[in-house]
PDB file of C-alpha atoms and ligand atoms in Angstrom:
ATOM      1  CA  UNK A  13      -0.069  -0.043   0.038  1.00 72.00           C
ATOM      2  CA  UNK A  14       1.144   3.203  -0.902  1.00 94.00           C
ATOM      3  CA  UNK A  15      -0.290   6.180   1.052  1.00 97.00           C
ATOM      4  CA  UNK A  16       0.759  10.082   1.486  1.00 98.00           C
ATOM      5  CA  UNK A  17      -0.074  12.883   3.347  1.00 98.00           C
ATOM      6  CA  UNK A  18      -0.706  16.034   1.988  1.00 98.00           C
ATOM      7  CA  UNK A  19      -0.737  19.064   4.177  1.00 98.00           C
ATOM      8  CA  UNK A  20      -0.577  22.735   4.675  1.00 98.00           C
ATOM      9  CA  UNK A  21       0.724  24.469   7.883  1.00 98.00           C
ATOM     10  CA  UNK A  22       1.108  28.192   8.746  1.00 98.00           C
ATOM     11  CA  UNK A  23       2.974  27.755  11.894  1.00 97.00           C
ATOM     12  CA  UNK A  24       3.912  24.249  12.118  1.00 97.00           C
ATOM     13  CA  UNK A  25       1.051  22.579  13.990  1.00 98.00           C
ATOM     14  CA  UNK A  26      -0.194  20.634  10.940  1.00 98.00           C
ATOM     15  CA  UNK A  27       2.954  19.721   9.898  1.00 98.00           C
ATOM     16  CA  UNK A  28       3.529  17.796  12.810  1.00 98.00           C
ATOM     17  CA  UNK A  29       0.298  16.060  12.741  1.00 98.00           C
ATOM     18  CA  UNK A  30       0.974  15.096   9.087  1.00 98.00           C
ATOM     19  CA  UNK A  31       4.500  14.020  10.076  1.00 98.00           C
ATOM     20  CA  UNK A  32       3.231  11.790  13.047  1.00 98.00           C
ATOM     21  CA  UNK A  33       0.725  10.237  10.590  1.00 98.00           C
ATOM     22  CA  UNK A  34       3.431   9.538   8.146  1.00 98.00           C
ATOM     23  CA  UNK A  35       5.572   8.033  10.715  1.00 97.00           C
ATOM     24  CA  UNK A  36       3.134   5.633  12.301  1.00 96.00           C
ATOM     25  CA  UNK A  37       1.813   4.431   8.713  1.00 95.00           C
ATOM     26  CA  UNK A  38       5.185   4.936   6.373  1.00 96.00           C
ATOM     27  CA  UNK A  39       3.294   7.092   4.304  1.00 97.00           C
ATOM     28  CA  UNK A  40       5.078   9.686   2.225  1.00 97.00           C
ATOM     29  CA  UNK A  41       4.103  13.366   2.877  1.00 98.00           C
ATOM     30  CA  UNK A  42       3.793  16.472   0.430  1.00 98.00           C
ATOM     31  CA  UNK A  43       3.663  19.976   1.885  1.00 98.00           C
ATOM     32  CA  UNK A  44       1.873  22.502   0.050  1.00 98.00           C
ATOM     33  CA  UNK A  45       3.054  26.000   0.284  1.00 98.00           C
ATOM     34  CA  UNK A  46       0.808  29.176   0.318  1.00 98.00           C
ATOM     35  CA  UNK A  47       2.712  31.514  -1.897  1.00 98.00           C
ATOM     36  CA  UNK A  48       0.911  33.989  -0.310  1.00 97.00           C
ATOM     37  CA  UNK A  49       2.641  35.952   2.768  1.00 96.00           C
ATOM     38  CA  UNK A  50       0.828  34.618   5.788  1.00 97.00           C
ATOM     39  CA  UNK A  51       3.612  35.426   8.381  1.00 96.00           C
ATOM     40  CA  UNK A  52       2.861  37.488  11.393  1.00 97.00           C
ATOM     41  CA  UNK A  53       0.185  39.560  12.338  1.00 97.00           C
ATOM     42  CA  UNK A  54      -0.620  40.822   8.948  1.00 96.00           C
ATOM     43  CA  UNK A  55      -0.535  37.077   7.603  1.00 97.00           C
ATOM     44  CA  UNK A  56      -2.947  36.326  10.056  1.00 97.00           C
ATOM     45  CA  UNK A  57      -5.197  39.338   9.436  1.00 97.00           C
ATOM     46  CA  UNK A  58      -4.916  38.799   5.560  1.00 97.00           C
ATOM     47  CA  UNK A  59      -5.906  35.073   6.148  1.00 97.00           C
ATOM     48  CA  UNK A  60      -8.869  36.095   8.370  1.00 96.00           C
ATOM     49  CA  UNK A  61     -10.014  38.390   5.025  1.00 96.00           C
ATOM     50  CA  UNK A  62      -9.209  35.947   2.283  1.00 96.00           C
ATOM     51  CA  UNK A  63     -11.238  33.426   4.282  1.00 96.00           C
ATOM     52  CA  UNK A  64     -14.159  35.655   4.318  1.00 93.00           C
ATOM     53  CA  UNK A  65     -13.947  36.633   0.940  1.00 94.00           C
ATOM     54  CA  UNK A  66     -13.305  33.371  -0.407  1.00 91.00           C
ATOM     55  CA  UNK A  67      -9.774  34.569  -2.075  1.00 92.00           C
ATOM     56  CA  UNK A  68      -7.978  32.358  -4.367  1.00 92.00           C
ATOM     57  CA  UNK A  69      -3.986  31.598  -3.668  1.00 97.00           C
ATOM     58  CA  UNK A  70      -1.204  30.549  -5.544  1.00 97.00           C
ATOM     59  CA  UNK A  71       0.521  27.410  -4.196  1.00 98.00           C
ATOM     60  CA  UNK A  72       3.511  25.165  -4.747  1.00 98.00           C
ATOM     61  CA  UNK A  73       3.000  22.700  -5.790  1.00 98.00           C
ATOM     62  CA  UNK A  74       0.199  23.452  -7.999  1.00 97.00           C
ATOM     63  CA  UNK A  75      -0.863  19.880  -7.704  1.00 96.00           C
ATOM     64  CA  UNK A  76      -0.184  16.625  -6.592  1.00 96.00           C
ATOM     65  CA  UNK A  77       0.058  13.498  -9.061  1.00 94.00           C
ATOM     66  CA  UNK A  78      -1.962  10.967  -7.027  1.00 95.00           C
ATOM     67  CA  UNK A  79      -1.850   7.962  -9.247  1.00 93.00           C
ATOM     68  CA  UNK A  80       0.469   5.766  -7.389  1.00 92.00           C
ATOM     69  CA  UNK A  81      -1.292   6.215  -3.942  1.00 96.00           C
ATOM     70  CA  UNK A  82      -4.032   4.454  -2.463  1.00 91.00           C
ATOM     71  CA  UNK A  83      -5.052   6.345   0.539  1.00 95.00           C
ATOM     72  CA  UNK A  84      -4.544  10.169   0.604  1.00 98.00           C
ATOM     73  CA  UNK A  85      -4.572  12.252   3.824  1.00 98.00           C
ATOM     74  CA  UNK A  86      -5.276  15.526   3.300  1.00 98.00           C
ATOM     75  CA  UNK A  87      -4.577  17.894   6.434  1.00 98.00           C
ATOM     76  CA  UNK A  88      -5.484  21.511   6.950  1.00 98.00           C
ATOM     77  CA  UNK A  89      -5.212  24.149   9.949  1.00 98.00           C
ATOM     78  CA  UNK A  90      -8.718  25.541  10.344  1.00 98.00           C
ATOM     79  CA  UNK A  91      -9.301  29.325   9.748  1.00 98.00           C
ATOM     80  CA  UNK A  92     -12.214  31.280  10.448  1.00 96.00           C
ATOM     81  CA  UNK A  93     -14.143  27.563  10.599  1.00 97.00           C
ATOM     82  CA  UNK A  94     -13.171  26.904   7.398  1.00 97.00           C
ATOM     83  CA  UNK A  95     -10.029  25.153   5.468  1.00 98.00           C
ATOM     84  CA  UNK A  96      -7.126  27.148   4.712  1.00 98.00           C
ATOM     85  CA  UNK A  97      -7.157  28.578   1.221  1.00 98.00           C
ATOM     86  CA  UNK A  98      -4.028  26.515   0.020  1.00 98.00           C
ATOM     87  CA  UNK A  99      -5.477  23.452   0.682  1.00 98.00           C
ATOM     88  CA  UNK A 100      -9.020  24.541  -1.002  1.00 97.00           C
ATOM     89  CA  UNK A 101      -6.642  25.491  -4.139  1.00 97.00           C
ATOM     90  CA  UNK A 102      -4.975  21.978  -3.689  1.00 97.00           C
ATOM     91  CA  UNK A 103      -8.373  20.130  -3.875  1.00 97.00           C
ATOM     92  CA  UNK A 104      -9.433  22.165  -6.663  1.00 95.00           C
ATOM     93  CA  UNK A 105      -6.284  21.186  -9.182  1.00 95.00           C
ATOM     94  CA  UNK A 106      -6.386  17.692  -8.043  1.00 93.00           C
ATOM     95  CA  UNK A 107      -8.051  14.633  -9.627  1.00 89.00           C
ATOM     96  CA  UNK A 108      -9.318  12.219  -6.454  1.00 95.00           C
ATOM     97  CA  UNK A 109     -11.484   9.973  -8.871  1.00 94.00           C
ATOM     98  CA  UNK A 110     -10.954   6.083  -7.442  1.00 90.00           C
ATOM     99  CA  UNK A 111      -9.169   7.521  -4.628  1.00 95.00           C
ATOM    100  CA  UNK A 112      -9.769   6.757  -0.736  1.00 96.00           C
ATOM    101  CA  UNK A 113      -9.322  10.091   1.138  1.00 98.00           C
ATOM    102  CA  UNK A 114      -8.831  10.610   5.089  1.00 98.00           C
ATOM    103  CA  UNK A 115      -9.162  14.339   5.863  1.00 98.00           C
ATOM    104  CA  UNK A 116      -8.011  16.205   9.121  1.00 98.00           C
ATOM    105  CA  UNK A 117      -7.926  19.595  10.506  1.00 98.00           C
ATOM    106  CA  UNK A 118      -6.083  21.188  13.403  1.00 98.00           C
ATOM    107  CA  UNK A 119      -7.340  24.063  15.334  1.00 98.00           C
ATOM    108  CA  UNK A 120      -6.907  26.050  18.587  1.00 97.00           C
ATOM    109  CA  UNK A 121     -10.626  25.135  19.855  1.00 93.00           C
ATOM    110  CA  UNK A 122     -13.559  25.038  17.279  1.00 95.00           C
ATOM    111  CA  UNK A 123     -14.716  25.077  13.971  1.00 97.00           C
ATOM    112  CA  UNK A 124     -13.753  21.761  12.713  1.00 98.00           C
ATOM    113  CA  UNK A 125     -17.215  20.526  11.864  1.00 98.00           C
ATOM    114  CA  UNK A 126     -17.742  23.211   9.242  1.00 98.00           C
ATOM    115  CA  UNK A 127     -14.376  23.128   8.093  1.00 98.00           C
ATOM    116  CA  UNK A 128     -14.226  19.289   7.381  1.00 98.00           C
ATOM    117  CA  UNK A 129     -17.574  19.352   5.712  1.00 98.00           C
ATOM    118  CA  UNK A 130     -16.375  22.086   3.356  1.00 97.00           C
ATOM    119  CA  UNK A 131     -13.327  20.185   2.374  1.00 98.00           C
ATOM    120  CA  UNK A 132     -15.047  16.689   2.321  1.00 98.00           C
ATOM    121  CA  UNK A 133     -17.873  18.222  -0.198  1.00 97.00           C
ATOM    122  CA  UNK A 134     -15.364  19.714  -2.421  1.00 97.00           C
ATOM    123  CA  UNK A 135     -13.357  16.278  -2.496  1.00 97.00           C
ATOM    124  CA  UNK A 136     -16.553  14.473  -3.382  1.00 96.00           C
ATOM    125  CA  UNK A 137     -17.139  16.892  -6.241  1.00 95.00           C
ATOM    126  CA  UNK A 138     -13.714  16.062  -7.431  1.00 94.00           C
ATOM    127  CA  UNK A 139     -14.711  12.172  -7.362  1.00 94.00           C
ATOM    128  CA  UNK A 140     -13.113  11.476  -4.342  1.00 96.00           C
ATOM    129  CA  UNK A 141     -14.038   8.999  -1.691  1.00 97.00           C
ATOM    130  CA  UNK A 142     -13.951  10.200   1.901  1.00 97.00           C
ATOM    131  CA  UNK A 143     -13.219   7.284   4.081  1.00 97.00           C
ATOM    132  CA  UNK A 144     -12.486   9.362   7.356  1.00 97.00           C
ATOM    133  CA  UNK A 145     -12.070  12.481   8.933  1.00 98.00           C
ATOM    134  CA  UNK A 146     -10.741  13.594  12.141  1.00 97.00           C
ATOM    135  CA  UNK A 147      -9.914  17.245  13.946  1.00 97.00           C
ATOM    136  CA  UNK A 148      -6.970  17.537  16.251  1.00 97.00           C
ATOM    137  CA  UNK A 149      -6.769  20.485  19.198  1.00 96.00           C
ATOM    138  CA  UNK A 150      -3.148  21.744  19.004  1.00 96.00           C
ATOM    139  CA  UNK A 151      -3.739  24.139  21.814  1.00 93.00           C
ATOM    140  CA  UNK A 152      -1.247  23.047  24.908  1.00 83.00           C
ATOM    141  CA  UNK A 153      -1.436  19.698  24.189  1.00 88.00           C
ATOM    142  CA  UNK A 154       1.113  16.784  23.045  1.00 95.00           C
ATOM    143  CA  UNK A 155       0.445  16.614  19.385  1.00 97.00           C
ATOM    144  CA  UNK A 156       1.730  13.562  18.368  1.00 97.00           C
ATOM    145  CA  UNK A 157      -0.032  11.672  21.246  1.00 96.00           C
ATOM    146  CA  UNK A 158      -3.480  12.989  20.320  1.00 96.00           C
ATOM    147  CA  UNK A 159      -2.297  12.180  16.519  1.00 97.00           C
ATOM    148  CA  UNK A 160      -1.756   8.830  17.329  1.00 97.00           C
ATOM    149  CA  UNK A 161      -4.999   8.471  19.276  1.00 96.00           C
ATOM    150  CA  UNK A 162      -6.775   9.658  16.376  1.00 96.00           C
ATOM    151  CA  UNK A 163      -5.242   6.815  14.117  1.00 96.00           C
ATOM    152  CA  UNK A 164      -5.901   4.338  16.663  1.00 95.00           C
ATOM    153  CA  UNK A 165      -9.576   5.380  16.772  1.00 94.00           C
ATOM    154  CA  UNK A 166     -10.056   5.409  13.045  1.00 90.00           C
ATOM    155  CA  UNK A 167      -9.028   1.818  12.913  1.00 84.00           C
ATOM    156  CA  UNK A 168     -11.439   0.651  15.926  1.00 78.00           C
TER     157      UNK A 168
HETATM  158  C1  LIG B   1      -6.115  33.028   9.971  1.00 84.35           C
HETATM  159  C2  LIG B   1      -6.545  32.122  11.097  1.00 84.35           C
HETATM  160  C3  LIG B   1      -8.095  31.592  11.429  1.00 84.35           C
HETATM  161  C4  LIG B   1      -8.289  30.773  12.396  1.00 84.35           C
HETATM  162  N1  LIG B   1      -9.251  30.512  12.708  1.00 84.35           N
HETATM  163  C5  LIG B   1      -9.496  29.227  13.805  1.00 84.35           C
HETATM  164  C6  LIG B   1     -11.144  28.797  14.122  1.00 84.35           C
HETATM  165  O1  LIG B   1     -11.809  29.568  13.658  1.00 84.35           O
HETATM  166  N2  LIG B   1     -10.960  27.959  15.329  1.00 84.35           N
HETATM  167  C7  LIG B   1      -9.912  27.568  15.508  1.00 84.35           C
HETATM  168  O2  LIG B   1     -10.217  26.516  16.499  1.00 84.35           O
HETATM  169  N3  LIG B   1      -8.805  28.162  15.386  1.00 84.35           N
HETATM  170  C8  LIG B   1      -8.421  28.904  14.503  1.00 84.35           C
HETATM  171  N4  LIG B   1      -7.132  29.403  14.104  1.00 84.35           N
HETATM  172  C9  LIG B   1      -6.194  28.552  14.939  1.00 84.35           C
HETATM  173  C10 LIG B   1      -5.242  27.342  13.981  1.00 84.35           C
HETATM  174  O3  LIG B   1      -6.316  26.792  13.562  1.00 84.35           O
HETATM  175  C11 LIG B   1      -4.563  26.413  15.083  1.00 84.35           C
HETATM  176  O4  LIG B   1      -3.431  27.523  15.623  1.00 84.35           O
HETATM  177  C12 LIG B   1      -4.081  25.435  14.150  1.00 84.35           C
HETATM  178  O5  LIG B   1      -3.418  24.474  14.688  1.00 84.35           O
HETATM  179  C13 LIG B   1      -2.681  26.278  13.235  1.00 84.35           C
HETATM  180  O6  LIG B   1      -2.040  25.112  12.166  1.00 84.35           O
HETATM  181  P1  LIG B   1      -0.612  25.287  11.547  1.00 84.35           P
HETATM  182  O7  LIG B   1       0.404  25.770  12.666  1.00 84.35           O
HETATM  183  O8  LIG B   1      -0.361  24.078  11.083  1.00 84.35           O
HETATM  184  O9  LIG B   1      -0.780  26.432  10.813  1.00 84.35           O
HETATM  185  C14 LIG B   1      -6.805  30.181  13.174  1.00 84.35           C
HETATM  186  C15 LIG B   1      -5.793  30.737  12.635  1.00 84.35           C
HETATM  187  C16 LIG B   1      -5.363  31.148  11.670  1.00 84.35           C
HETATM  188  C17 LIG B   1      -3.849  31.709  11.334  1.00 84.35           C
END
């Protein structure tokens, strides 16, 4: 089985979840970079505005070739109870036909239900088969430990 974990991370938390998943299940990883400057307070405010107005963003790589993969994990931080623009852009650029997808989000407290349903619906319109989803609260927690628990829960 060939699996891949695709993620966007502004401050490293979603990256830590993605890397923990990849280590646990021996998957490849692909980070999606947002070419819009999202750093610092300015970047945060721009993020809030972009989410509100459904702004597009440029990403690198623009798409990921999924043909060699069986299961695809896709992860994003929650922004304003939605998915970060970089991951929505990636989903729009990819072909998920015949692929099983597990989606995950990280957040400081709330908004995962709306964010995951937005992401899952978009993946379904691109013919992906959502097999599971989970959310990790990243504030003041042991992120690898929570991630391993979430993976374990998926199996049971
Ligand atoms: C623009 C912006 C909006 C956010 N909105 C939410 C939110 O609605 N709910 C929440 O729980 N956390 C929110 N957060 C916090 C992040 O989701 C959380 O810290 C996440 O784990 C960060 O992941 P990262 O380090 O991979 O970027 C927001 C962060 C940013 C930058």
